[in-house]
mmCIF file of C-alpha atoms and ligand atoms in Angstrom:
data_model
loop_
_atom_site.group_PDB
_atom_site.id
_atom_site.type_symbol
_atom_site.label_atom_id
_atom_site.label_comp_id
_atom_site.label_asym_id
_atom_site.label_seq_id
_atom_site.Cartn_x
_atom_site.Cartn_y
_atom_site.Cartn_z
ATOM 1 C CA UNK A 1 -0.054 0.074 -0.039
ATOM 2 C CA UNK A 2 1.465 3.000 -1.138
ATOM 3 C CA UNK A 3 0.606 6.318 -2.737
ATOM 4 C CA UNK A 4 2.653 8.921 -5.022
ATOM 5 C CA UNK A 5 3.163 12.137 -3.445
ATOM 6 C CA UNK A 6 3.229 15.309 -5.716
ATOM 7 C CA UNK A 7 4.205 18.576 -4.814
ATOM 8 C CA UNK A 8 3.773 21.177 -7.645
ATOM 9 C CA UNK A 9 4.772 25.068 -7.305
ATOM 10 C CA UNK A 10 4.426 24.911 -3.504
ATOM 11 C CA UNK A 11 4.730 28.244 -1.735
ATOM 12 C CA UNK A 12 4.579 28.990 1.733
ATOM 13 C CA UNK A 13 5.153 32.009 3.760
ATOM 14 C CA UNK A 14 4.820 33.175 7.456
ATOM 15 C CA UNK A 15 4.155 36.770 7.977
ATOM 16 C CA UNK A 16 5.493 37.908 4.926
ATOM 17 C CA UNK A 17 8.445 35.885 4.876
ATOM 18 C CA UNK A 18 8.814 33.649 2.024
ATOM 19 C CA UNK A 19 9.952 30.047 3.086
ATOM 20 C CA UNK A 20 9.349 27.833 0.291
ATOM 21 C CA UNK A 21 9.007 29.342 -3.236
ATOM 22 C CA UNK A 22 7.371 27.398 -6.261
ATOM 23 C CA UNK A 23 8.784 23.798 -4.963
ATOM 24 C CA UNK A 24 8.407 20.930 -6.947
ATOM 25 C CA UNK A 25 8.694 17.598 -5.728
ATOM 26 C CA UNK A 26 7.745 14.240 -7.045
ATOM 27 C CA UNK A 27 7.960 11.212 -4.682
ATOM 28 C CA UNK A 28 6.879 8.007 -6.639
ATOM 29 C CA UNK A 29 4.755 5.478 -4.834
ATOM 30 C CA UNK A 30 6.748 3.218 -2.401
ATOM 31 C CA UNK A 31 9.945 5.248 -2.765
ATOM 32 C CA UNK A 32 11.916 6.112 0.271
ATOM 33 C CA UNK A 33 13.394 9.853 0.032
ATOM 34 C CA UNK A 34 15.567 11.808 2.362
ATOM 35 C CA UNK A 35 15.013 15.413 2.607
ATOM 36 C CA UNK A 36 18.350 16.807 3.814
ATOM 37 C CA UNK A 37 19.167 20.643 4.629
ATOM 38 C CA UNK A 38 20.324 22.915 7.320
ATOM 39 C CA UNK A 39 18.001 23.945 10.111
ATOM 40 C CA UNK A 40 15.530 26.544 9.191
ATOM 41 C CA UNK A 41 15.404 25.879 5.415
ATOM 42 C CA UNK A 42 11.985 24.652 5.333
ATOM 43 C CA UNK A 43 12.153 20.926 5.697
ATOM 44 C CA UNK A 44 9.429 20.612 8.378
ATOM 45 C CA UNK A 45 7.557 22.876 6.288
ATOM 46 C CA UNK A 46 7.693 20.507 3.402
ATOM 47 C CA UNK A 47 6.712 17.609 5.434
ATOM 48 C CA UNK A 48 3.902 19.658 7.184
ATOM 49 C CA UNK A 49 2.512 20.384 3.887
ATOM 50 C CA UNK A 50 2.014 16.853 2.868
ATOM 51 C CA UNK A 51 0.835 15.904 6.201
ATOM 52 C CA UNK A 52 -1.732 18.806 6.072
ATOM 53 C CA UNK A 53 -0.486 20.734 8.909
ATOM 54 C CA UNK A 54 0.785 23.621 6.974
ATOM 55 C CA UNK A 55 -1.598 24.925 4.161
ATOM 56 C CA UNK A 56 0.411 26.327 1.287
ATOM 57 C CA UNK A 57 -0.194 29.758 0.368
ATOM 58 C CA UNK A 58 0.235 28.689 -3.766
ATOM 59 C CA UNK A 59 0.669 25.250 -5.574
ATOM 60 C CA UNK A 60 -0.786 21.844 -5.123
ATOM 61 C CA UNK A 61 0.087 18.910 -2.744
ATOM 62 C CA UNK A 62 -1.467 15.586 -3.837
ATOM 63 C CA UNK A 63 -1.132 12.163 -2.533
ATOM 64 C CA UNK A 64 -2.244 9.463 -5.127
ATOM 65 C CA UNK A 65 -5.153 11.584 -7.008
ATOM 66 C CA UNK A 66 -6.342 13.372 -3.751
ATOM 67 C CA UNK A 67 -5.435 16.974 -2.992
ATOM 68 C CA UNK A 68 -4.097 17.276 0.595
ATOM 69 C CA UNK A 69 -6.503 19.632 2.542
ATOM 70 C CA UNK A 70 -6.031 18.465 5.973
ATOM 71 C CA UNK A 71 -4.239 15.825 8.129
ATOM 72 C CA UNK A 72 -5.432 12.122 7.500
ATOM 73 C CA UNK A 73 -5.132 8.564 8.393
ATOM 74 C CA UNK A 74 -3.648 7.600 4.976
ATOM 75 C CA UNK A 75 -0.543 9.852 5.979
ATOM 76 C CA UNK A 76 1.516 8.722 9.210
ATOM 77 C CA UNK A 77 3.424 11.139 10.904
ATOM 78 C CA UNK A 78 6.506 10.777 13.475
ATOM 79 C CA UNK A 79 8.229 13.557 15.085
ATOM 80 C CA UNK A 80 11.649 13.856 16.952
ATOM 81 C CA UNK A 81 9.496 14.394 20.196
ATOM 82 C CA UNK A 82 7.256 11.305 20.408
ATOM 83 C CA UNK A 83 4.277 13.163 21.881
ATOM 84 C CA UNK A 84 3.011 10.363 23.454
ATOM 85 C CA UNK A 85 0.158 10.535 26.324
ATOM 86 C CA UNK A 86 1.849 10.082 29.458
ATOM 87 C CA UNK A 87 -1.399 8.675 31.159
ATOM 88 C CA UNK A 88 -1.727 6.090 28.270
ATOM 89 C CA UNK A 89 0.036 2.667 28.096
ATOM 90 C CA UNK A 90 1.973 1.917 24.970
ATOM 91 C CA UNK A 91 -1.153 0.199 23.636
ATOM 92 C CA UNK A 92 -3.457 2.886 24.877
ATOM 93 C CA UNK A 93 -1.425 5.392 22.732
ATOM 94 C CA UNK A 94 -1.602 3.410 19.632
ATOM 95 C CA UNK A 95 -5.442 2.585 20.083
ATOM 96 C CA UNK A 96 -6.146 6.394 20.728
ATOM 97 C CA UNK A 97 -4.785 7.017 17.152
ATOM 98 C CA UNK A 98 -6.848 4.554 15.607
ATOM 99 C CA UNK A 99 -10.063 5.968 17.041
ATOM 100 C CA UNK A 100 -10.658 8.636 14.227
ATOM 101 C CA UNK A 101 -10.851 5.296 11.949
ATOM 102 C CA UNK A 102 -14.145 4.548 13.477
ATOM 103 C CA UNK A 103 -12.913 0.924 14.165
ATOM 104 C CA UNK A 104 -14.725 -1.223 16.904
ATOM 105 C CA UNK A 105 -12.660 -1.569 20.130
ATOM 106 C CA UNK A 106 -11.508 -5.106 19.623
ATOM 107 C CA UNK A 107 -10.180 -4.390 16.166
ATOM 108 C CA UNK A 108 -8.334 -1.355 17.588
ATOM 109 C CA UNK A 109 -6.748 -3.520 20.226
ATOM 110 C CA UNK A 110 -5.715 -6.277 17.601
ATOM 111 C CA UNK A 111 -4.314 -3.630 15.348
ATOM 112 C CA UNK A 112 -2.374 -1.965 18.347
ATOM 113 C CA UNK A 113 -0.788 -4.995 19.457
ATOM 114 C CA UNK A 114 -0.053 -6.059 15.948
ATOM 115 C CA UNK A 115 1.796 -2.726 15.101
ATOM 116 C CA UNK A 116 3.862 -2.780 18.514
ATOM 117 C CA UNK A 117 4.880 -6.364 17.870
ATOM 118 C CA UNK A 118 5.913 -5.148 14.270
ATOM 119 C CA UNK A 119 8.187 -2.704 15.913
ATOM 120 C CA UNK A 120 9.601 -5.162 18.514
ATOM 121 C CA UNK A 121 7.516 -3.858 21.523
ATOM 122 C CA UNK A 122 5.135 -6.699 22.062
ATOM 123 C CA UNK A 123 6.522 -6.960 25.563
ATOM 124 C CA UNK A 124 6.264 -3.272 26.560
ATOM 125 C CA UNK A 125 2.367 -2.903 25.333
ATOM 126 C CA UNK A 126 1.226 -2.363 28.901
ATOM 127 C CA UNK A 127 3.621 0.083 29.936
ATOM 128 C CA UNK A 128 3.387 3.807 30.396
ATOM 129 C CA UNK A 129 5.850 6.150 28.479
ATOM 130 C CA UNK A 130 7.875 7.043 31.727
ATOM 131 C CA UNK A 131 8.552 3.409 31.892
ATOM 132 C CA UNK A 132 10.013 3.294 28.414
ATOM 133 C CA UNK A 133 13.452 4.263 27.340
ATOM 134 C CA UNK A 134 13.739 7.022 24.530
ATOM 135 C CA UNK A 135 14.131 4.164 21.735
ATOM 136 C CA UNK A 136 11.193 2.228 23.015
ATOM 137 C CA UNK A 137 9.015 5.471 23.269
ATOM 138 C CA UNK A 138 10.036 6.333 19.604
ATOM 139 C CA UNK A 139 9.139 2.552 18.703
ATOM 140 C CA UNK A 140 5.451 3.450 20.049
ATOM 141 C CA UNK A 141 5.290 6.455 18.019
ATOM 142 C CA UNK A 142 6.395 4.564 15.061
ATOM 143 C CA UNK A 143 3.805 1.786 15.781
ATOM 144 C CA UNK A 144 1.124 4.470 16.099
ATOM 145 C CA UNK A 145 1.824 5.807 12.680
ATOM 146 C CA UNK A 146 1.716 2.542 11.312
ATOM 147 C CA UNK A 147 -1.163 1.105 12.883
ATOM 148 C CA UNK A 148 -3.593 2.792 10.649
ATOM 149 C CA UNK A 149 -1.766 1.360 7.733
ATOM 150 C CA UNK A 150 -0.991 4.551 5.929
ATOM 151 C CA UNK A 151 0.001 4.888 2.125
ATOM 152 C CA UNK A 152 2.636 7.457 3.215
ATOM 153 C CA UNK A 153 5.204 7.524 6.093
ATOM 154 C CA UNK A 154 6.244 11.298 6.936
ATOM 155 C CA UNK A 155 9.137 11.178 9.650
ATOM 156 C CA UNK A 156 10.768 14.723 10.874
ATOM 157 C CA UNK A 157 14.141 14.068 12.622
ATOM 158 C CA UNK A 158 12.528 11.011 14.376
ATOM 159 C CA UNK A 159 15.711 9.790 15.721
ATOM 160 C CA UNK A 160 17.386 12.973 16.485
ATOM 161 C CA UNK A 161 16.976 12.613 20.424
ATOM 162 C CA UNK A 162 18.470 9.017 20.311
ATOM 163 C CA UNK A 163 21.803 7.800 21.209
ATOM 164 C CA UNK A 164 23.887 6.558 18.333
ATOM 165 C CA UNK A 165 23.493 2.749 18.895
ATOM 166 C CA UNK A 166 19.646 3.046 19.318
ATOM 167 C CA UNK A 167 19.593 5.556 16.401
ATOM 168 C CA UNK A 168 21.422 2.891 14.117
ATOM 169 C CA UNK A 169 19.197 0.108 15.303
ATOM 170 C CA UNK A 170 15.994 2.291 14.745
ATOM 171 C CA UNK A 171 17.447 3.094 11.322
ATOM 172 C CA UNK A 172 17.432 -0.591 10.464
ATOM 173 C CA UNK A 173 13.904 -1.346 11.917
ATOM 174 C CA UNK A 174 12.859 1.478 9.580
ATOM 175 C CA UNK A 175 14.390 0.120 6.530
ATOM 176 C CA UNK A 176 12.866 -3.371 7.293
ATOM 177 C CA UNK A 177 9.425 -1.841 7.968
ATOM 178 C CA UNK A 178 9.730 0.235 4.569
ATOM 179 C CA UNK A 179 10.876 -2.893 2.624
ATOM 180 C CA UNK A 180 7.800 -5.214 4.155
ATOM 181 C CA UNK A 181 5.158 -2.523 3.569
ATOM 182 C CA UNK A 182 6.280 -0.881 0.568
ATOM 183 C CA UNK A 183 4.962 2.624 2.069
ATOM 184 C CA UNK A 184 6.083 5.808 0.514
ATOM 185 C CA UNK A 185 8.658 7.162 2.957
ATOM 186 C CA UNK A 186 9.560 11.125 3.388
ATOM 187 C CA UNK A 187 12.445 11.317 5.965
ATOM 188 C CA UNK A 188 13.445 14.682 7.128
ATOM 189 C CA UNK A 189 16.988 14.963 8.652
ATOM 190 C CA UNK A 190 19.872 17.292 8.770
ATOM 191 C CA UNK A 191 22.509 14.423 9.302
ATOM 192 C CA UNK A 192 23.988 13.375 5.797
ATOM 193 C CA UNK A 193 25.024 9.835 7.017
ATOM 194 C CA UNK A 194 21.651 9.243 8.196
ATOM 195 C CA UNK A 195 20.105 10.225 4.823
ATOM 196 C CA UNK A 196 22.622 8.026 2.812
ATOM 197 C CA UNK A 197 22.325 4.932 5.237
ATOM 198 C CA UNK A 198 18.583 5.000 4.869
ATOM 199 C CA UNK A 199 17.141 6.567 1.740
ATOM 200 C CA UNK A 200 17.120 5.500 -1.996
ATOM 201 C CA UNK A 201 17.339 9.146 -2.949
ATOM 202 C CA UNK A 202 18.602 12.335 -1.219
ATOM 203 C CA UNK A 203 17.083 15.704 -1.923
ATOM 204 C CA UNK A 204 18.991 18.750 -0.597
ATOM 205 C CA UNK A 205 16.849 21.666 0.393
ATOM 206 C CA UNK A 206 18.241 25.048 1.071
ATOM 207 C CA UNK A 207 18.295 28.735 0.437
ATOM 208 C CA UNK A 208 16.046 31.583 1.162
ATOM 209 C CA UNK A 209 13.199 30.793 0.184
ATOM 210 C CA UNK A 210 14.287 27.089 0.180
ATOM 211 C CA UNK A 211 14.479 25.322 -3.168
ATOM 212 C CA UNK A 212 15.687 21.916 -4.310
ATOM 213 C CA UNK A 213 19.492 22.385 -4.678
ATOM 214 C CA UNK A 214 20.186 18.793 -5.587
ATOM 215 C CA UNK A 215 18.628 15.438 -6.040
ATOM 216 C CA UNK A 216 20.861 12.338 -5.886
ATOM 217 C CA UNK A 217 19.966 8.612 -6.272
ATOM 218 C CA UNK A 218 21.638 6.651 -3.637
ATOM 219 C CA UNK A 219 23.082 3.377 -5.066
ATOM 220 C CA UNK A 220 22.336 0.137 -3.399
ATOM 221 C CA UNK A 221 25.259 -1.148 -1.401
ATOM 222 C CA UNK A 222 28.077 -0.028 0.824
ATOM 223 C CA UNK A 223 28.335 3.931 1.267
ATOM 224 C CA UNK A 224 29.798 5.850 -1.563
ATOM 225 C CA UNK A 225 32.209 8.409 -0.290
ATOM 226 C CA UNK A 226 32.308 10.384 -3.561
ATOM 227 C CA UNK A 227 28.405 10.811 -3.417
ATOM 228 C CA UNK A 228 28.953 11.951 0.265
ATOM 229 C CA UNK A 229 31.681 14.457 -0.490
ATOM 230 C CA UNK A 230 29.308 15.995 -3.278
ATOM 231 C CA UNK A 231 26.248 16.197 -1.114
ATOM 232 C CA UNK A 232 28.300 17.374 1.562
ATOM 233 C CA UNK A 233 29.677 20.346 -0.768
ATOM 234 C CA UNK A 234 26.141 21.197 -1.504
ATOM 235 C CA UNK A 235 25.345 21.231 2.286
ATOM 236 C CA UNK A 236 28.216 23.335 3.327
ATOM 237 C CA UNK A 237 27.924 25.891 0.896
ATOM 238 C CA UNK A 238 24.498 26.803 2.366
ATOM 239 C CA UNK A 239 24.146 29.500 5.099
ATOM 240 C CA UNK A 240 22.655 27.959 8.383
ATOM 241 C CA UNK A 241 19.391 29.242 9.839
HETATM 242 N N1 ATP B 1 4.488 28.416 12.301
HETATM 243 C C1 ATP B 1 5.700 29.559 12.230
HETATM 244 N N2 ATP B 1 5.382 30.735 12.015
HETATM 245 C C2 ATP B 1 6.408 31.566 11.543
HETATM 246 N N3 ATP B 1 7.406 31.310 11.099
HETATM 247 C C3 ATP B 1 7.733 29.766 11.031
HETATM 248 C C4 ATP B 1 6.710 28.830 11.427
HETATM 249 N N4 ATP B 1 7.208 27.569 10.947
HETATM 250 C C5 ATP B 1 8.298 27.911 10.424
HETATM 251 N N5 ATP B 1 8.491 28.964 10.383
HETATM 252 C C6 ATP B 1 9.910 29.632 9.980
HETATM 253 O O1 ATP B 1 10.094 29.018 8.544
HETATM 254 C C7 ATP B 1 11.340 28.737 8.377
HETATM 255 C C8 ATP B 1 11.471 27.263 7.902
HETATM 256 O O2 ATP B 1 11.113 26.435 9.261
HETATM 257 P P1 ATP B 1 11.078 24.769 9.095
HETATM 258 O O3 ATP B 1 10.690 24.403 10.468
HETATM 259 O O4 ATP B 1 10.240 24.418 7.829
HETATM 260 O O5 ATP B 1 12.670 24.670 8.719
HETATM 261 P P2 ATP B 1 13.433 23.143 9.141
HETATM 262 O O6 ATP B 1 14.177 22.896 7.696
HETATM 263 O O7 ATP B 1 12.413 22.043 9.396
HETATM 264 O O8 ATP B 1 14.466 23.430 10.278
HETATM 265 P P3 ATP B 1 14.869 22.398 11.412
HETATM 266 O O9 ATP B 1 16.231 21.668 10.845
HETATM 267 O O10 ATP B 1 15.491 23.560 12.543
HETATM 268 O O11 ATP B 1 13.805 21.699 11.976
HETATM 269 C C9 ATP B 1 12.117 29.215 9.440
HETATM 270 O O12 ATP B 1 12.772 30.231 9.457
HETATM 271 C C10 ATP B 1 11.146 29.009 10.692
HETATM 272 O O13 ATP B 1 11.566 29.910 11.557
HETATM 273 MG MG1 MG B 2 12.524 20.859 11.341
#
């Protein structure tokens, strides 16, 4: 289950300041794209316009054949800060996200447990966020995004708060989930190595207002130092926000 994501001439401004100007981006169904760029260049704004949190001033965003107007269960979102309800268990957090699908209680429970098992957290289902490590909490957030069986998965620096080892494990888990589900993935990061480790394609965003400065296919197999150097040159030529 996956859907093409298309941004056409998308412009966004905040209070008269242009953040994105006529941005075009085409994410084929089932593709895994990393959106890389310095702080403040508009990465979260791009992701938000696909998620439906940000309404562009101009242009179009479509998933499949449907224009994006508001957030919906066809697009799962994971943020750096897991934003779990502290008073609900891991299962309760995932079930809550399924409420808007109008599923009966038993089905919500079944799907929540299946999604938690899929991210390797079957054992932690009845624990509260405070009883879980950062990596486990991020697994809950990932399960919550996956449980609704979205066509598109949008991740905004989801592993930025994790230690290196946990982060590497979460990257492997995400790759595995993507390979299994075939969901279209847009992954925002400012870490070039994370982008290259995960994605099939790296899009570099930068400038004021933000635009696509570079767009590279990432070959399968071991990391390519020449590609890394090329992308690093694009990135380091940019002012940081
Ligand atoms: N709701 C808002 N109101 C006003 N300005 C905003 C708002 N959201 C973002 N901006 C501004 O738009 C620009 C792009 O922000 P955005 O969050 O998309 O960048 P980013 O690339 O995700 O940065 P970071 O890597 O720090 O998360 C920034 O200059 C930011 O200050
Ligand atoms: Mg951001």
